[in-house]
Amino acid sequence: MTRKFCVGGNWKMNGDKQSITELCKLLSGATLDENTEIVLGCPFVYINFARDLLPCKFNVAGQNCYKVPKGAFTGEVSPAMLKDVGAGWVILGHSERRHVFNESDDLIAEKAAHALAEGLKVIACIGEKLDEREGGKTEAVVAAQMAAYAKTIKDWTNVVVAYEPVWAIGTGKTATPQQAQEVHAYLRKWLTENISKEVSDSLRIQYGGSVTAANCKELASQPDIDGFLVGGASLKPEFIEIINAKK
């Protein structure tokens, strides 16, 4: 089965109207691989602004959402609100949400299920910390995170999984293409054994963690890597090269 390459840009807590206007203009005018799906994770307050600036071939995502439609949850945003301002996707379970804001596997999985039920597509993030990698626990950690998602997600059609080794995010360190491929291959095996062969074959698994123009082509050539979730580089002109990694 051919899986459509999918590149996400996670702008994190960066940008203002001027810089987002410039970035959207750059992306809109670029020659981009038509066979690659593009998802831009925008700060909540600029989602509508960015959506209005971008051609429809670009998907806009929220960087988080809560697990219920509305209520007394000060500071939270619901999937319905994201859709109302033009987002069609949401990024959930990013390592910064897990380790800076202490979100649990179960909470993230509940958010994912609600977002999907509300009609959003989900980039579901997983990944191990450095001490877990060095302790030989990578497979156990990502399996536990996947198992939490699997408890709440019954239909994986609108899910993209992003494997992001925490030790490689914003550090300049990158998992080698071989290290990334090993984990992606393990995830396919896990999916076959715990969900279904059909889901394993069709589910797209992105790699995230210091992806740059310099390393994207070799990473993209690995058989089980179906795209990227890009942080800092998604704010720079080199993001165009990363989107075109399969060209």
Short mmCIF file of C-alpha atoms in Angstrom, two decimals:
data_model
loop_
_atom_site.label_atom_id
_atom_site.label_comp_id
_atom_site.label_asym_id
_atom_site.label_seq_id
_atom_site.Cartn_x
_atom_site.Cartn_y
_atom_site.Cartn_z
CA MET A 1 0.00 0.00 0.00
CA THR A 2 1.30 3.47 -0.87
CA ARG A 3 1.09 5.84 2.06
CA LYS A 4 0.91 9.55 1.20
CA PHE A 5 3.90 11.44 2.59
CA CYS A 6 2.80 13.91 5.28
CA VAL A 7 4.91 16.80 6.61
CA GLY A 8 3.80 18.78 9.63
CA GLY A 9 5.23 22.08 10.77
CA ASN A 10 4.89 22.75 14.50
CA TRP A 11 5.35 26.49 15.02
CA LYS A 12 5.09 26.04 18.81
CA MET A 13 4.84 29.34 20.76
CA ASN A 14 6.39 31.42 18.00
CA GLY A 15 5.24 34.06 15.55
CA ASP A 16 3.31 37.30 15.26
CA LYS A 17 1.16 38.71 12.48
CA GLN A 18 4.13 40.07 10.58
CA SER A 19 6.28 36.92 10.68
CA ILE A 20 3.31 34.62 9.98
CA THR A 21 2.34 36.77 6.99
CA GLU A 22 5.90 36.46 5.64
CA LEU A 23 6.01 32.70 6.25
CA CYS A 24 2.63 32.10 4.62
CA LYS A 25 3.68 34.20 1.63
CA LEU A 26 6.90 32.17 1.29
CA LEU A 27 5.05 28.84 1.46
CA SER A 28 2.24 29.96 -0.86
CA GLY A 29 4.72 30.96 -3.55
CA ALA A 30 6.92 27.87 -3.30
CA THR A 31 6.94 24.94 -5.71
CA LEU A 32 5.92 22.04 -3.48
CA ASP A 33 5.58 18.31 -4.08
CA GLU A 34 1.90 17.76 -4.93
CA ASN A 35 2.11 14.23 -3.52
CA THR A 36 2.96 15.47 -0.01
CA GLU A 37 0.27 16.44 2.48
CA ILE A 38 1.20 19.55 4.50
CA VAL A 39 -0.10 20.38 7.99
CA LEU A 40 0.86 23.60 9.78
CA GLY A 41 0.52 23.66 13.57
CA CYS A 42 -0.29 27.26 14.43
CA PRO A 43 -0.65 29.01 17.82
CA PHE A 44 -4.34 29.18 18.75
CA VAL A 45 -4.66 32.95 18.43
CA TYR A 46 -3.33 32.98 14.85
CA ILE A 47 -5.19 29.97 13.37
CA ASN A 48 -7.87 32.03 11.64
CA PHE A 49 -5.30 34.58 10.50
CA ALA A 50 -3.03 31.90 8.97
CA ARG A 51 -5.96 30.01 7.43
CA ASP A 52 -7.04 33.15 5.56
CA LEU A 53 -3.51 33.67 4.20
CA LEU A 54 -2.89 30.13 2.98
CA PRO A 55 -4.17 28.30 -0.13
CA CYS A 56 -6.45 25.37 0.61
CA LYS A 57 -3.70 22.82 -0.18
CA PHE A 58 -2.23 23.67 3.24
CA ASN A 59 -3.92 22.15 6.28
CA VAL A 60 -3.92 24.15 9.52
CA ALA A 61 -3.72 22.42 12.91
CA GLY A 62 -4.13 23.39 16.52
CA GLN A 63 -1.21 22.44 18.76
CA ASN A 64 -3.42 21.00 21.48
CA CYS A 65 -7.06 20.70 22.55
CA TYR A 66 -9.11 19.46 25.50
CA LYS A 67 -11.17 16.28 25.82
CA VAL A 68 -14.68 17.79 26.10
CA PRO A 69 -16.74 20.15 23.89
CA LYS A 70 -17.12 23.07 26.35
CA GLY A 71 -17.30 23.98 30.02
CA ALA A 72 -15.49 25.52 32.97
CA PHE A 73 -11.94 24.76 31.80
CA THR A 74 -10.17 28.11 31.90
CA GLY A 75 -7.45 28.42 29.26
CA GLU A 76 -8.46 25.30 27.33
CA VAL A 77 -9.66 25.03 23.72
CA SER A 78 -12.07 22.42 22.32
CA PRO A 79 -11.94 20.65 18.95
CA ALA A 80 -15.18 22.42 18.01
CA MET A 81 -13.47 25.78 18.59
CA LEU A 82 -10.48 24.75 16.47
CA LYS A 83 -12.81 23.78 13.63
CA ASP A 84 -14.74 27.04 14.01
CA VAL A 85 -11.60 29.11 13.31
CA GLY A 86 -10.43 27.01 10.37
CA ALA A 87 -8.31 24.18 11.73
CA GLY A 88 -8.87 20.69 10.37
CA TRP A 89 -6.15 18.98 12.39
CA VAL A 90 -4.71 18.94 15.90
CA ILE A 91 -1.33 17.86 17.29
CA LEU A 92 -1.69 15.84 20.52
CA GLY A 93 0.76 14.22 22.92
CA HIS A 94 3.77 16.30 21.88
CA SER A 95 6.69 15.69 24.24
CA GLU A 96 6.45 19.24 25.53
CA ARG A 97 2.84 18.63 26.54
CA ARG A 98 3.89 15.39 28.23
CA HIS A 99 7.04 16.57 29.99
CA VAL A 100 6.57 20.33 30.50
CA PHE A 101 2.84 20.23 31.25
CA ASN A 102 2.76 16.70 32.72
CA GLU A 103 -0.01 15.33 30.51
CA SER A 104 -0.52 11.60 31.02
CA ASP A 105 -0.84 8.93 28.35
CA ASP A 106 -4.49 8.44 29.31
CA LEU A 107 -5.41 12.13 29.12
CA ILE A 108 -3.75 12.45 25.71
CA ALA A 109 -5.63 9.40 24.47
CA GLU A 110 -8.94 10.82 25.71
CA LYS A 111 -8.19 14.08 23.88
CA ALA A 112 -7.40 12.16 20.69
CA ALA A 113 -10.65 10.20 20.80
CA HIS A 114 -12.71 13.37 21.36
CA ALA A 115 -10.91 15.29 18.60
CA LEU A 116 -11.56 12.46 16.14
CA ALA A 117 -15.21 12.22 17.19
CA GLU A 118 -15.53 15.96 16.52
CA GLY A 119 -14.15 15.57 13.00
CA LEU A 120 -10.55 16.70 13.41
CA LYS A 121 -7.61 14.74 12.05
CA VAL A 122 -4.99 13.96 14.69
CA ILE A 123 -1.20 13.89 14.73
CA ALA A 124 -0.65 11.58 17.71
CA CYS A 125 2.85 12.00 19.13
CA ILE A 126 4.92 9.39 20.96
CA GLY A 127 8.58 9.09 21.92
CA GLU A 128 11.15 8.23 24.58
CA LYS A 129 13.44 10.39 26.72
CA LEU A 130 17.23 10.07 26.68
CA ASP A 131 17.46 8.02 29.88
CA GLU A 132 14.82 5.64 28.50
CA ARG A 133 16.73 5.26 25.22
CA GLU A 134 20.00 4.65 27.08
CA GLY A 135 18.25 2.19 29.39
CA GLY A 136 17.04 0.12 26.43
CA LYS A 137 13.41 1.02 27.10
CA THR A 138 12.52 2.69 23.79
CA GLU A 139 10.21 -0.08 22.57
CA ALA A 140 8.48 -0.43 25.94
CA VAL A 141 7.85 3.32 26.18
CA VAL A 142 6.43 3.77 22.68
CA ALA A 143 4.37 0.58 23.06
CA ALA A 144 2.80 1.91 26.27
CA GLN A 145 2.01 5.23 24.61
CA MET A 146 0.48 3.47 21.60
CA ALA A 147 -1.52 1.16 23.87
CA ALA A 148 -3.07 4.19 25.59
CA TYR A 149 -4.18 5.58 22.21
CA ALA A 150 -5.47 2.15 21.19
CA LYS A 151 -7.79 2.05 24.23
CA THR A 152 -9.72 5.06 22.96
CA ILE A 153 -9.19 5.12 19.17
CA LYS A 154 -11.31 2.62 17.28
CA ASP A 155 -10.91 4.06 13.77
CA TRP A 156 -7.37 5.03 12.75
CA THR A 157 -8.33 6.48 9.35
CA ASN A 158 -7.78 10.10 10.40
CA VAL A 159 -4.72 9.52 12.58
CA VAL A 160 -1.06 10.14 11.77
CA VAL A 161 1.43 8.94 14.40
CA ALA A 162 4.54 11.05 14.97
CA TYR A 163 7.52 9.29 16.53
CA GLU A 164 9.68 11.94 18.14
CA PRO A 165 12.59 10.84 20.35
CA VAL A 166 12.52 13.48 23.08
CA TRP A 167 16.31 13.62 23.22
CA ALA A 168 16.37 14.78 19.58
CA ILE A 169 13.86 17.64 19.82
CA GLY A 170 15.41 21.08 19.66
CA THR A 171 18.77 19.66 20.69
CA GLY A 172 20.45 19.45 17.31
CA LYS A 173 20.76 15.69 17.91
CA THR A 174 18.95 13.53 15.42
CA ALA A 175 18.25 9.84 15.48
CA THR A 176 20.20 8.34 12.60
CA PRO A 177 18.00 7.21 9.70
CA GLN A 178 18.70 3.65 10.84
CA GLN A 179 17.68 4.36 14.46
CA ALA A 180 14.48 6.07 13.30
CA GLN A 181 13.68 3.26 10.87
CA GLU A 182 14.16 0.63 13.60
CA VAL A 183 11.54 2.28 15.81
CA HIS A 184 9.15 2.87 12.90
CA ALA A 185 9.49 -0.79 11.89
CA TYR A 186 8.84 -1.83 15.51
CA LEU A 187 5.70 0.35 15.54
CA ARG A 188 4.40 -1.37 12.38
CA LYS A 189 4.99 -4.72 14.08
CA TRP A 190 3.17 -3.50 17.20
CA LEU A 191 0.24 -2.28 15.11
CA THR A 192 0.01 -5.61 13.28
CA GLU A 193 0.00 -7.55 16.55
CA ASN A 194 -2.27 -5.22 18.57
CA ILE A 195 -4.56 -3.48 16.06
CA SER A 196 -4.55 -5.07 12.59
CA LYS A 197 -2.36 -5.69 9.58
CA GLU A 198 -4.58 -3.30 7.61
CA VAL A 199 -3.94 -0.42 10.04
CA SER A 200 -0.23 -1.27 10.17
CA ASP A 201 0.00 -1.08 6.39
CA SER A 202 -2.02 2.13 6.00
CA LEU A 203 -1.17 4.25 9.06
CA ARG A 204 1.34 6.99 8.36
CA ILE A 205 4.19 7.35 10.86
CA GLN A 206 6.12 10.60 10.84
CA TYR A 207 9.57 11.18 12.31
CA GLY A 208 10.10 14.28 14.46
CA GLY A 209 13.28 15.54 16.06
CA SER A 210 15.73 18.06 14.58
CA VAL A 211 14.73 17.36 10.97
CA THR A 212 16.61 19.71 8.62
CA ALA A 213 17.18 20.23 4.92
CA ALA A 214 20.50 18.42 5.37
CA ASN A 215 19.09 15.14 6.74
CA CYS A 216 15.52 15.02 5.41
CA LYS A 217 16.16 13.12 2.17
CA GLU A 218 17.98 10.23 3.85
CA LEU A 219 15.30 10.00 6.54
CA ALA A 220 12.55 10.12 3.90
CA SER A 221 14.16 7.23 2.02
CA GLN A 222 13.54 4.81 4.91
CA PRO A 223 10.70 2.39 4.11
CA ASP A 224 8.62 3.01 7.23
CA ILE A 225 9.06 6.79 7.55
CA ASP A 226 6.02 8.48 6.01
CA GLY A 227 6.77 12.12 6.73
CA PHE A 228 8.04 14.51 9.36
CA LEU A 229 6.84 16.64 12.25
CA VAL A 230 9.18 19.61 12.11
CA GLY A 231 9.77 22.18 14.84
CA GLY A 232 12.22 25.06 14.45
CA ALA A 233 12.99 24.41 10.79
CA SER A 234 9.30 24.85 9.90
CA LEU A 235 9.72 28.57 10.56
CA LYS A 236 12.59 28.88 8.08
CA PRO A 237 12.91 28.76 4.27
CA GLU A 238 14.51 25.29 4.52
CA PHE A 239 11.06 23.93 5.41
CA ILE A 240 10.35 23.96 1.66
CA GLU A 241 13.22 21.50 1.10
CA ILE A 242 11.89 19.30 3.89
CA ILE A 243 8.39 19.25 2.35
CA ASN A 244 10.03 18.24 -0.94
CA ALA A 245 12.18 15.50 0.63
CA LYS A 246 10.57 12.79 -1.54
CA LYS A 247 10.93 14.69 -4.84
#
